[in-house]
Coordinates of C-alpha atoms in Angstrom, one line a residue:
Chain A
M1 CA 0.1 0.0 -0.1
N2 CA 1.7 3.0 -0.9
R3 CA 1.1 6.5 0.8
L4 CA 0.0 9.6 -1.2
A5 CA 2.5 12.2 -0.7
I6 CA 2.6 15.5 -0.3
P7 CA 2.7 17.8 -3.2
K8 CA 4.3 21.1 -1.5
T9 CA 3.1 24.7 -2.2
Y10 CA 6.1 27.3 -1.0
K11 CA 5.8 30.9 -0.5
L12 CA 7.8 34.0 -0.4
Y13 CA 9.8 35.2 2.6
I14 CA 8.2 38.9 3.7
G15 CA 8.5 40.9 7.2
G16 CA 8.9 37.6 9.1
T17 CA 6.0 36.3 7.3
F18 CA 5.5 33.9 4.3
P19 CA 2.9 35.5 2.4
R20 CA 2.0 34.6 -0.9
S21 CA 2.8 36.3 -4.1
E22 CA 0.0 39.0 -4.8
S23 CA -0.2 37.9 -8.1
G24 CA -0.9 34.6 -7.2
R25 CA 1.7 32.5 -9.2
V26 CA 3.8 29.4 -8.5
Y27 CA 5.7 28.2 -11.2
E28 CA 7.1 24.1 -10.7
V29 CA 10.8 23.5 -9.1
L30 CA 12.0 20.5 -10.8
S31 CA 14.8 17.7 -9.7
H32 CA 17.6 17.9 -12.1
K33 CA 16.1 14.5 -13.9
G34 CA 13.0 17.1 -14.5
D35 CA 10.5 15.6 -11.4
F36 CA 8.0 17.8 -10.2
L37 CA 9.4 18.2 -6.4
A38 CA 7.1 21.4 -5.3
N39 CA 5.5 23.8 -6.1
A40 CA 7.4 27.8 -5.5
A41 CA 5.9 31.2 -5.4
Q42 CA 6.2 33.6 -8.4
G43 CA 7.1 36.1 -6.8
S44 CA 5.8 39.5 -8.8
R45 CA 7.6 43.1 -8.6
K46 CA 4.4 43.9 -6.4
D47 CA 5.6 41.6 -3.3
A48 CA 8.9 43.2 -4.2
R49 CA 7.6 46.5 -3.4
D50 CA 6.3 45.1 -0.1
A51 CA 9.7 43.2 0.1
V52 CA 12.0 46.4 0.0
V53 CA 8.6 48.4 2.8
A54 CA 9.2 45.8 5.0
A55 CA 13.6 46.1 5.1
R56 CA 13.4 49.6 5.2
S57 CA 10.7 49.2 8.5
A58 CA 13.5 46.4 9.8
L59 CA 16.5 48.7 9.2
G60 CA 16.8 51.4 12.5
G61 CA 16.4 48.4 14.6
W62 CA 18.7 45.7 12.4
A63 CA 21.5 49.0 12.4
G64 CA 20.7 49.8 15.7
A65 CA 21.6 46.6 17.0
T66 CA 25.0 46.3 19.0
A67 CA 27.8 45.1 16.7
Y68 CA 27.5 42.2 19.7
N69 CA 24.1 41.7 19.5
R70 CA 24.5 41.1 15.4
G71 CA 27.4 38.9 15.7
Q72 CA 25.5 36.5 18.3
V73 CA 22.3 36.4 16.0
L74 CA 24.4 35.5 13.0
Y75 CA 26.0 32.8 14.7
R76 CA 22.4 31.4 15.9
I77 CA 21.4 31.9 12.3
A78 CA 24.2 29.0 12.7
E79 CA 23.3 26.4 14.8
L80 CA 19.5 25.9 13.6
L81 CA 21.8 25.5 9.5
E82 CA 23.4 22.9 11.7
G83 CA 20.1 20.9 13.2
R84 CA 18.7 21.3 9.7
R85 CA 21.7 19.7 7.6
A86 CA 20.5 16.1 6.7
Q87 CA 17.0 18.5 5.2
F88 CA 19.3 21.3 2.7
I89 CA 21.7 17.9 1.6
D90 CA 18.3 16.4 0.5
E91 CA 17.2 19.4 -1.1
I92 CA 20.3 19.9 -2.7
M93 CA 20.5 17.1 -4.0
S94 CA 17.4 16.3 -5.8
C95 CA 17.9 20.2 -7.3
E96 CA 21.3 19.8 -8.0
G97 CA 21.7 16.4 -8.9
V98 CA 25.0 16.3 -6.7
N99 CA 26.2 12.4 -4.0
A100 CA 25.4 13.0 -1.0
A101 CA 29.1 13.8 -0.3
V102 CA 29.3 16.9 -2.4
A103 CA 25.9 18.4 -1.2
S104 CA 27.3 17.5 2.9
G105 CA 30.3 19.7 1.0
Q106 CA 28.1 22.5 0.3
V107 CA 26.3 22.3 2.9
D108 CA 29.1 23.0 5.8
E109 CA 30.6 25.1 3.3
A110 CA 28.0 27.2 3.8
I111 CA 27.6 27.3 7.7
D112 CA 31.3 27.7 7.8
R113 CA 30.7 31.2 5.6
W114 CA 28.3 32.4 7.9
V115 CA 30.1 31.6 10.8
W116 CA 33.0 33.2 9.5
Y117 CA 30.4 35.8 8.3
A118 CA 28.4 36.5 12.5
G119 CA 32.7 36.5 13.6
W120 CA 33.2 39.3 11.1
A121 CA 30.1 41.8 13.4
D122 CA 32.1 43.1 15.7
K123 CA 35.6 43.2 14.1
Y124 CA 35.2 44.9 10.5
L125 CA 34.4 48.0 12.3
Q126 CA 38.3 48.3 13.7
V127 CA 39.9 46.8 10.5
A128 CA 37.8 49.2 8.2
G129 CA 37.3 52.4 10.6
N130 CA 40.3 54.9 11.5
A131 CA 41.3 57.3 13.5
N132 CA 42.6 60.0 11.1
P133 CA 45.3 62.1 12.2
V134 CA 44.6 66.0 11.7
S135 CA 46.0 69.4 11.7
G136 CA 44.4 70.8 14.7
P137 CA 42.9 70.2 17.7
F138 CA 40.2 68.0 16.8
F139 CA 39.8 63.2 17.2
N140 CA 38.8 62.9 13.1
L141 CA 37.4 59.0 13.0
S142 CA 35.5 57.5 10.7
V143 CA 33.5 54.3 10.9
P144 CA 31.5 53.0 8.2
E145 CA 27.7 52.5 8.5
P146 CA 25.4 50.3 6.7
A147 CA 24.3 51.5 3.8
G148 CA 20.5 50.9 4.1
V149 CA 17.9 48.8 1.8
V150 CA 21.0 45.7 -0.2
A151 CA 18.7 44.2 -3.2
I152 CA 20.5 41.1 -3.8
I153 CA 20.2 38.6 -7.3
A154 CA 21.2 34.9 -5.5
P155 CA 24.5 33.2 -7.7
Q156 CA 21.7 31.1 -10.3
G157 CA 24.5 28.1 -10.7
N158 CA 25.0 24.9 -8.8
E159 CA 25.8 25.1 -5.4
S160 CA 22.7 27.2 -4.3
L161 CA 22.8 27.4 -0.6
L162 CA 26.1 28.3 -0.3
G163 CA 25.7 30.7 -3.2
L164 CA 22.6 32.5 -1.0
V165 CA 24.5 32.6 2.5
S166 CA 27.5 34.0 0.1
A167 CA 25.6 36.7 -1.0
I168 CA 23.9 37.7 2.2
A169 CA 25.4 36.8 5.2
P170 CA 28.6 39.3 4.4
A171 CA 25.4 42.6 3.5
L172 CA 23.5 41.7 7.1
V173 CA 27.1 41.4 8.8
A174 CA 27.4 45.3 8.8
G175 CA 23.4 45.7 9.7
N176 CA 21.4 46.1 6.0
T177 CA 18.4 44.3 5.3
V178 CA 18.2 42.6 2.3
V179 CA 15.8 41.7 -1.0
V180 CA 17.2 38.5 -2.0
V181 CA 15.6 37.7 -5.1
A182 CA 16.7 33.0 -4.6
N183 CA 18.1 31.0 -6.9
E184 CA 15.0 30.6 -10.0
N185 CA 15.7 27.0 -10.8
A186 CA 16.7 25.9 -7.0
P187 CA 15.1 27.7 -4.8
L188 CA 14.2 25.0 -2.3
S189 CA 17.9 26.2 -0.4
A190 CA 16.2 29.7 -0.1
I191 CA 12.7 28.7 0.9
S192 CA 14.7 26.0 3.6
L193 CA 16.9 29.2 4.8
G194 CA 13.7 31.7 5.0
E195 CA 12.6 28.6 7.5
V196 CA 15.7 28.7 9.6
L197 CA 15.2 32.0 10.1
A198 CA 11.4 33.1 10.7
T199 CA 12.1 30.6 13.4
S200 CA 16.0 32.3 14.5
D201 CA 16.4 35.6 16.6
V202 CA 16.3 37.5 13.0
P203 CA 13.9 40.5 13.1
G204 CA 11.4 40.4 10.2
G205 CA 12.6 42.0 7.8
V206 CA 15.6 42.4 7.7
V207 CA 16.1 39.2 5.4
N208 CA 13.1 39.4 2.5
I209 CA 13.3 36.3 0.3
L210 CA 11.8 36.6 -3.1
T211 CA 11.5 33.1 -5.1
G212 CA 10.8 33.6 -8.9
S213 CA 12.0 35.8 -12.4
P214 CA 15.2 37.6 -11.7
A215 CA 14.9 38.8 -14.7
E216 CA 10.8 40.1 -13.9
I217 CA 11.8 40.9 -10.3
A218 CA 15.4 42.8 -11.1
P219 CA 14.5 45.8 -12.8
W220 CA 11.9 47.0 -9.5
L221 CA 14.3 46.4 -7.3
A222 CA 17.2 47.8 -9.9
S223 CA 14.7 51.3 -9.9
H224 CA 13.9 50.8 -7.0
A225 CA 14.4 54.4 -5.5
D226 CA 14.5 53.1 -1.4
V227 CA 17.0 50.8 -2.1
N228 CA 20.1 51.9 -1.5
A229 CA 22.7 49.2 -3.1
L230 CA 22.1 46.4 -5.2
D231 CA 23.8 43.1 -5.3
L232 CA 24.0 42.3 -9.0
V233 CA 26.2 38.8 -8.4
G234 CA 23.5 36.3 -10.2
A235 CA 22.6 38.6 -12.7
G236 CA 25.0 37.4 -15.4
D237 CA 22.9 36.2 -17.5
L238 CA 20.1 39.6 -17.2
D239 CA 20.8 42.5 -19.2
W240 CA 22.2 43.4 -16.1
V241 CA 24.3 46.8 -18.0
E242 CA 20.5 47.6 -17.5
L243 CA 20.3 47.1 -14.6
Q244 CA 23.2 48.9 -14.0
I245 CA 22.4 51.9 -15.6
S246 CA 19.2 52.3 -13.9
A247 CA 20.7 52.1 -10.5
A248 CA 22.7 54.8 -11.1
D249 CA 19.6 57.3 -11.0
T250 CA 19.9 56.6 -7.7
L251 CA 23.3 56.3 -7.1
K252 CA 23.0 53.5 -5.9
R253 CA 26.0 51.0 -4.3
V254 CA 26.7 48.3 -7.1
L255 CA 28.0 45.0 -7.1
P256 CA 28.8 43.4 -10.6
P257 CA 27.8 39.9 -11.4
E258 CA 30.4 36.9 -10.5
S259 CA 30.7 33.2 -12.5
G260 CA 33.0 30.2 -11.8
A261 CA 33.6 28.4 -8.6
D262 CA 34.9 31.3 -6.6
A263 CA 32.3 33.3 -6.8
A264 CA 31.4 36.1 -4.2
A265 CA 34.2 34.5 -2.2
P266 CA 34.4 35.0 1.7
A267 CA 35.7 38.5 1.9
L268 CA 35.8 41.9 3.5
S269 CA 35.4 43.7 1.0
R270 CA 32.5 41.9 0.8
I271 CA 30.7 43.3 3.9
L272 CA 32.3 47.1 3.6
A273 CA 30.6 47.2 0.1
F274 CA 27.6 47.9 1.6
T275 CA 28.9 50.2 3.6
E276 CA 28.4 54.6 3.9
L277 CA 32.1 55.8 5.4
K278 CA 30.6 58.4 7.8
T279 CA 33.8 60.9 8.9
V280 CA 33.0 62.9 12.6
W281 CA 35.5 65.1 14.0
H282 CA 35.0 66.4 17.3
T283 CA 37.3 68.0 19.8
K284 CA 39.5 66.9 22.2
A285 CA 39.0 67.7 25.0
V286 CA 39.1 70.7 27.1
L287 CA 41.5 70.8 29.7
Chain B
M1 CA -36.3 64.1 -5.4
T2 CA -36.6 67.8 -4.9
S3 CA -40.8 67.4 -5.4
S4 CA -40.8 67.0 -1.2
P5 CA -42.1 69.6 0.2
L6 CA -39.2 70.2 2.4
A7 CA -37.3 71.6 0.1
T8 CA -39.4 74.6 -0.4
Y9 CA -38.7 75.8 3.2
Q10 CA -36.2 78.0 4.3
P11 CA -33.0 75.9 6.4
D12 CA -34.1 76.7 9.7
Q13 CA -37.4 75.5 9.2
R14 CA -36.5 73.0 7.7
A15 CA -35.5 71.3 10.9
L16 CA -38.2 72.3 12.7
A17 CA -40.4 70.9 10.1
L18 CA -39.1 67.7 9.9
I19 CA -39.0 66.9 13.8
G20 CA -42.5 68.5 14.7
G21 CA -42.1 71.0 17.1
E22 CA -39.3 72.9 18.3
A23 CA -35.3 70.9 18.8
T24 CA -36.3 69.7 22.4
D25 CA -35.0 66.3 24.3
A26 CA -38.2 64.9 23.7
N27 CA -38.9 66.0 20.7
L28 CA -35.6 64.8 18.9
R29 CA -35.3 62.1 20.8
R30 CA -38.9 61.0 19.6
Y31 CA -37.3 61.9 16.2
L32 CA -33.7 60.4 16.6
H33 CA -34.5 57.2 17.5
G34 CA -37.9 56.6 14.8
I35 CA -34.9 56.3 12.3
P36 CA -34.4 53.0 11.3
G37 CA -31.5 51.3 13.2
I38 CA -28.6 50.1 10.4
D39 CA -27.9 46.1 9.7
A40 CA -24.4 46.3 11.2
V41 CA -22.8 43.3 9.2
G42 CA -24.8 44.2 6.3
L43 CA -23.3 47.2 6.2
E44 CA -19.9 46.0 6.8
A45 CA -20.2 44.3 4.2
R46 CA -21.5 46.8 1.6
A47 CA -17.9 48.8 2.6
A48 CA -15.4 45.8 2.5
D49 CA -17.2 45.0 -1.2
L50 CA -16.7 48.8 -2.0
G51 CA -12.9 48.4 -0.8
T52 CA -12.6 45.3 -3.2
R53 CA -12.8 47.4 -6.4
S54 CA -10.0 46.9 -9.0
I55 CA -8.2 50.5 -9.5
K56 CA -6.8 50.7 -13.7
T57 CA -3.9 52.6 -14.0
S58 CA -5.5 55.8 -15.9
S59 CA -8.4 55.9 -12.8
K60 CA -5.8 55.4 -10.6
R61 CA -3.9 58.8 -11.8
W62 CA -7.5 60.3 -11.9
A63 CA -7.7 59.1 -8.6
I64 CA -4.8 60.0 -7.5
D65 CA -5.1 63.6 -8.1
T66 CA -8.2 63.9 -6.8
I67 CA -6.9 62.3 -3.3
I68 CA -4.9 65.8 -3.3
G69 CA -7.3 68.3 -4.1
L70 CA -9.9 66.5 -1.1
I71 CA -6.9 66.3 1.7
D72 CA -7.4 69.2 4.7
L73 CA -3.2 68.5 5.8
T74 CA -3.3 67.8 8.8
T75 CA -1.6 69.1 12.0
L76 CA -3.4 69.3 15.4
E77 CA -0.1 69.1 17.8
G78 CA 0.8 70.0 20.7
A79 CA 4.2 70.9 19.6
D80 CA 3.5 73.4 16.6
T81 CA 4.6 76.8 16.0
P82 CA 4.1 78.8 14.1
G83 CA 7.5 77.2 11.9
K84 CA 5.7 74.0 11.7
V85 CA 2.7 75.9 9.8
R86 CA 4.8 78.2 7.1
S87 CA 5.9 74.6 6.3
L88 CA 3.0 72.5 6.5
V89 CA 1.5 75.4 3.9
A90 CA 4.2 75.5 2.0
K91 CA 3.7 71.5 1.6
A92 CA -0.3 72.0 0.8
L93 CA 0.8 75.0 -1.8
V94 CA 3.4 72.6 -3.9
P95 CA 3.5 69.3 -2.0
D96 CA 6.0 67.9 -5.2
P97 CA 8.3 69.7 -5.6
G98 CA 9.9 67.9 -8.3
D99 CA 6.5 67.5 -10.5
P100 CA 4.8 72.1 -10.6
G101 CA 2.0 69.5 -12.6
C102 CA 0.7 68.0 -9.1
P103 CA -2.3 69.9 -8.0
R104 CA -3.4 71.5 -4.8
V105 CA -3.9 70.4 -1.2
A106 CA -8.3 71.8 -0.3
A107 CA -6.7 73.0 3.1
V108 CA -4.5 72.6 5.4
C109 CA -6.6 72.7 9.6
V110 CA -4.5 74.0 12.8
Y111 CA -5.5 74.8 15.9
G112 CA -7.4 77.9 16.0
D113 CA -4.5 80.0 17.3
M114 CA -2.3 79.1 14.7
V115 CA -4.7 80.7 11.6
G116 CA -2.6 83.7 11.7
A117 CA 0.2 81.6 10.7
A118 CA -0.7 79.9 8.7
V119 CA -3.0 82.8 6.6
T120 CA 0.6 85.2 6.9
A121 CA 1.7 81.7 5.3
L122 CA -0.5 81.3 2.3
G123 CA -0.5 85.8 1.6
S124 CA -2.6 85.4 -1.7
L125 CA -2.4 82.8 -2.2
H126 CA -5.5 82.3 0.5
A127 CA -8.3 80.5 -0.6
A128 CA -11.0 82.2 1.2
G129 CA -13.7 80.3 0.5
A130 CA -12.9 80.5 -3.7
T131 CA -12.1 77.6 -5.7
E132 CA -8.3 78.8 -6.2
G133 CA -6.1 78.5 -3.8
V134 CA -5.7 77.0 -0.1
N135 CA -8.4 77.0 2.8
V136 CA -7.5 76.7 6.5
A137 CA -9.7 75.3 9.0
A138 CA -9.5 75.4 12.9
V139 CA -10.2 73.1 14.3
A140 CA -12.6 74.6 17.8
T141 CA -14.7 74.4 20.2
A142 CA -12.3 73.1 22.4
F143 CA -11.1 70.5 20.7
P144 CA -10.4 67.5 20.8
S145 CA -12.5 67.2 23.7
G146 CA -15.2 69.6 23.9
R147 CA -15.4 70.0 27.3
A148 CA -16.1 73.7 28.1
A149 CA -18.2 76.4 28.7
L150 CA -20.9 77.3 25.6
A151 CA -19.2 79.8 25.7
I152 CA -16.1 79.5 25.4
K153 CA -16.2 77.6 22.6
L154 CA -18.1 80.0 20.4
A155 CA -14.9 82.1 21.5
D156 CA -12.9 79.8 20.9
V157 CA -14.9 79.9 17.0
R158 CA -14.9 83.1 17.1
D159 CA -10.8 83.6 17.7
A160 CA -10.6 81.6 15.0
V161 CA -12.8 83.2 12.3
T162 CA -11.5 86.8 13.4
A163 CA -7.9 85.3 12.6
G164 CA -8.9 83.7 9.2
A165 CA -10.4 80.2 9.2
D166 CA -12.3 79.6 6.1
E167 CA -13.8 76.6 8.2
I168 CA -14.3 75.6 11.3
D169 CA -13.5 72.0 12.4
M170 CA -16.5 72.1 15.6
V171 CA -17.0 69.1 17.5
I172 CA -20.2 67.8 19.6
D173 CA -20.3 67.2 23.3
R174 CA -20.3 63.0 23.3
G175 CA -21.6 63.5 26.3
A176 CA -24.4 65.0 26.0
F177 CA -25.6 62.7 22.8
L178 CA -24.3 59.7 25.1
A179 CA -26.6 60.8 28.1
G180 CA -29.5 61.6 25.4
R181 CA -29.8 65.3 25.9
F182 CA -30.4 66.4 22.2
G183 CA -31.5 68.9 22.2
Q184 CA -28.0 70.5 24.3
V185 CA -26.0 69.2 21.2
Y186 CA -28.2 70.3 18.4
D187 CA -28.4 74.2 20.4
E188 CA -24.5 74.0 20.5
I189 CA -24.1 73.1 16.9
V190 CA -27.0 75.8 15.7
A191 CA -24.5 78.8 18.3
V192 CA -21.3 78.2 17.2
K193 CA -23.0 78.4 14.0
E194 CA -23.9 81.8 14.4
A195 CA -20.5 82.4 15.5
C196 CA -19.3 81.3 12.5
R197 CA -20.7 84.6 11.2
R198 CA -17.7 87.0 10.3
A199 CA -18.2 90.8 10.0
D200 CA -19.7 91.0 6.6
G201 CA -22.0 88.9 7.7
S202 CA -20.9 85.8 6.0
L203 CA -19.7 82.4 7.6
A204 CA -17.3 80.3 7.7
H205 CA -18.1 77.0 6.3
L206 CA -19.0 74.6 9.2
K207 CA -17.9 71.1 10.1
V208 CA -19.4 68.6 12.9
I209 CA -16.6 66.2 14.2
L210 CA -18.7 63.6 15.6
E211 CA -16.5 61.6 17.0
T212 CA -17.3 58.5 16.2
G213 CA -15.0 56.5 17.4
E214 CA -16.7 57.5 21.0
L215 CA -20.1 56.7 19.8
N216 CA -20.0 53.0 20.2
T217 CA -22.7 51.8 17.6
Y218 CA -23.4 52.7 14.3
D219 CA -26.8 53.4 15.5
N220 CA -25.3 56.2 17.6
V221 CA -23.6 57.6 14.4
R222 CA -26.1 57.7 12.0
R223 CA -27.9 59.6 14.4
A224 CA -25.6 61.8 15.5
S225 CA -25.4 62.4 11.5
W226 CA -28.8 63.6 11.8
L227 CA -28.6 65.7 14.6
A228 CA -25.8 67.6 13.5
I229 CA -27.3 68.0 9.4
L230 CA -30.4 69.3 10.9
A231 CA -28.6 71.9 13.1
G232 CA -26.9 73.1 10.1
G233 CA -23.9 71.5 9.3
D234 CA -22.1 72.2 6.1
F235 CA -19.6 68.6 6.7
I236 CA -20.2 66.0 9.0
K237 CA -16.7 63.8 10.0
T238 CA -16.1 61.3 11.7
S239 CA -13.3 62.2 14.1
T240 CA -10.8 64.5 15.8
G241 CA -7.6 62.2 14.7
K242 CA -6.9 62.2 19.1
V243 CA -8.8 58.8 19.2
A244 CA -9.0 55.1 17.9
P245 CA -10.5 54.3 16.8
A246 CA -10.8 56.7 13.7
A247 CA -12.7 56.8 10.4
T248 CA -13.2 53.4 9.2
L249 CA -14.9 52.6 5.6
P250 CA -17.7 51.1 7.1
V251 CA -18.6 54.5 9.8
T252 CA -18.5 56.8 6.4
L253 CA -20.8 55.0 4.3
S254 CA -23.2 55.0 6.9
M255 CA -22.3 58.4 7.2
L256 CA -22.8 59.2 3.9
E257 CA -26.2 57.1 3.6
V258 CA -27.1 60.3 5.7
V259 CA -26.2 62.3 2.8
R260 CA -27.7 60.7 0.4
D261 CA -30.8 60.6 2.2
W262 CA -30.8 64.3 3.5
H263 CA -29.9 65.3 -0.3
R264 CA -33.1 63.0 -1.6
L265 CA -35.1 64.8 1.1
T266 CA -34.4 68.3 1.0
G267 CA -31.9 68.8 -2.5
V268 CA -29.3 70.3 -0.5
R269 CA -26.1 68.5 -0.2
I270 CA -23.8 68.1 2.3
G271 CA -20.4 67.2 2.8
V272 CA -18.3 64.3 4.5
K273 CA -14.9 63.8 5.7
P274 CA -14.0 61.2 7.4
A275 CA -10.1 62.0 9.1
G276 CA -8.0 60.2 11.2
G277 CA -6.4 56.6 10.3
I278 CA -6.6 57.1 6.8
R279 CA -2.4 56.5 5.6
T280 CA -1.7 55.1 2.3
S281 CA -3.7 56.0 -1.6
K282 CA -4.9 52.8 -1.6
D283 CA -7.4 53.0 1.0
A284 CA -8.3 56.5 0.2
I285 CA -9.0 55.2 -3.0
K286 CA -11.6 53.3 -1.4
Y287 CA -13.4 55.5 -0.3
L288 CA -13.5 57.5 -3.7
V289 CA -15.1 54.2 -4.8
T290 CA -17.8 54.2 -2.2
V291 CA -18.6 58.1 -2.5
A292 CA -19.2 57.4 -5.9
E293 CA -20.9 54.9 -5.8
T294 CA -23.0 56.2 -2.3
V295 CA -24.2 59.8 -2.7
G296 CA -23.1 60.0 -6.9
E297 CA -19.8 61.3 -7.9
E298 CA -20.7 65.1 -7.9
W299 CA -19.4 65.0 -4.4
L300 CA -15.8 64.0 -5.2
T301 CA -15.1 67.8 -4.9
P302 CA -13.2 69.7 -2.0
H303 CA -17.2 71.4 -1.7
L304 CA -18.6 68.2 -0.9
F305 CA -15.9 65.7 0.5
R306 CA -12.7 65.7 2.2
F307 CA -9.6 63.3 4.0
G308 CA -8.7 65.0 7.1
A309 CA -5.0 63.4 6.8
S310 CA -1.3 64.1 7.0
S311 CA 0.4 61.0 6.7
L312 CA -1.5 60.5 4.1
L313 CA 0.2 63.6 1.6
N314 CA 3.2 61.3 1.4
D315 CA 2.2 58.4 0.5
V316 CA -0.1 59.6 -2.5
L317 CA 2.6 62.0 -3.7
L318 CA 5.3 58.3 -3.7
Q319 CA 1.8 56.8 -6.3
R320 CA 2.3 59.3 -7.9
Q321 CA 5.5 59.7 -8.1
K322 CA 5.4 55.7 -9.2
M323 CA 3.4 56.5 -12.2
T324 CA 5.3 59.5 -13.9
T325 CA 8.8 58.6 -13.3
G326 CA 7.9 54.1 -14.2
H327 CA 9.7 52.8 -11.1
Y328 CA 9.2 53.1 -7.3
S329 CA 9.5 56.3 -5.1
G330 CA 11.0 55.8 -1.3
P331 CA 9.9 58.0 1.3
D332 CA 13.4 60.4 0.4
Y333 CA 11.5 61.9 -2.3
V334 CA 9.2 62.8 0.4
T335 CA 9.3 65.8 2.7
I336 CA 9.9 64.7 6.9
D337 CA 6.5 65.6 8.7

């Protein structure tokens, strides 16, 4: 007697909740062999708009949290990822057609990378900030501050979980909030990460995950006046020059597409890409 | 519908003819309690249904400009300063500095002591009741509670009218209304209306705030609407904005129905002003639909319909910028209020 499987229809992750796409659309997620795996929500431009609103309203709390607290919250996500290893491995195997060893290697690397970035939360300021010498009785301090709302097109190739983690973790470290368009063909890792985030200590709205077509959603995020930075790391197959041009209209910080094995490799520069350097002058103590 | 004999009466006689005698507590109670009750479930279902209309792009464009032209841009804070009123007036005149085609709002709404500052700031663009420019509305009668002696309330009104207010937003005495002293509420509205008279004999426009959040039932809202209209209010307004819940769609719908019935009865058009709690263009468009479907599109003019709002304007401007530029705008591109 065969049990009837329950085909899942996943939703988006916006503002800490799991809404359906306002368009009501879904698309089929297929395994590498072409078998049906699940339905994923096909996000629309209005979902992207809602996600930006959620990210904007979460920004004050996340950017205002202490660096130490942000590091703790990010580290806690790594703990939760560890607890769900089996699920991630299973999804990666069916989506990407790799064997258990490769999938488990990818999950391990994603968790390690997350921990690596979490550690930077209360350290990057010391490395990137500076006390500048000036010719007067002033303290002159430069400190990096979060850029704001960062829109990310997640890497679209293999290694769906590692690519996603490599793209969103550095933006979160500095206190930015994120709207990410997941890997279109292999969105299950992103959906499961959303479920991890929902049960973690990350405030709702700090990470917003849209599934669907990057080609459809990316232009709206690139031109959105309330988005402060744009990471095109997974936009190599899109008309990314056009995206950069429309991002320039509102002076966004933009990272270009990357491909290959070391795409979005862990680096301090990825954290600093989404910060603004603020310099303050302050008189030295009056004696 | 103007064949009704009521249409032939003088305005002040009309109410008395309808009530069937002097405006005493007993006569008003008999009349107001004789009005059929409201089917609350039906009213809310109707309002929810009107809120589901799909508005297509060209209609939305029209709706957004119409909404801007119907806004009473409001600042009613204890911390209001002449400078804040000046910046409010600047925003009322040029809501979107990046787009000269953006219409002006209908009026600015301030406390009585700020009327002078608003009039000065408006200068030659003070509409003073005309269609061009921006009007000045003042809240009066011990706003928002209305808990003061009648003489003080009337002095409050005269003060604002003398300072140049074109519209007076008065609050009714909810305590008296809920205690059933309808005659007192009626007489106060009549007295305030008289206090709206300027030196040249003309009258400032009178908006009567029912504060529906404190009236508890839709039946009371309907009775208070009738009472305010019978007593001579030019506008009935939902709320002060200081009490939650403020304006809701069902409450506004029930008030619009009274206005519709009054128009059928007498041929006179009374205005409606939902105020408080309307923050998004989406909400505001629902109100436009409700007005058009209940009393008709001819009510969508500043003389007959207003939004009392402050943050609504920013959201409407963001929508307007989206429609003009084709990409989403953000709060960095409108003023911080």
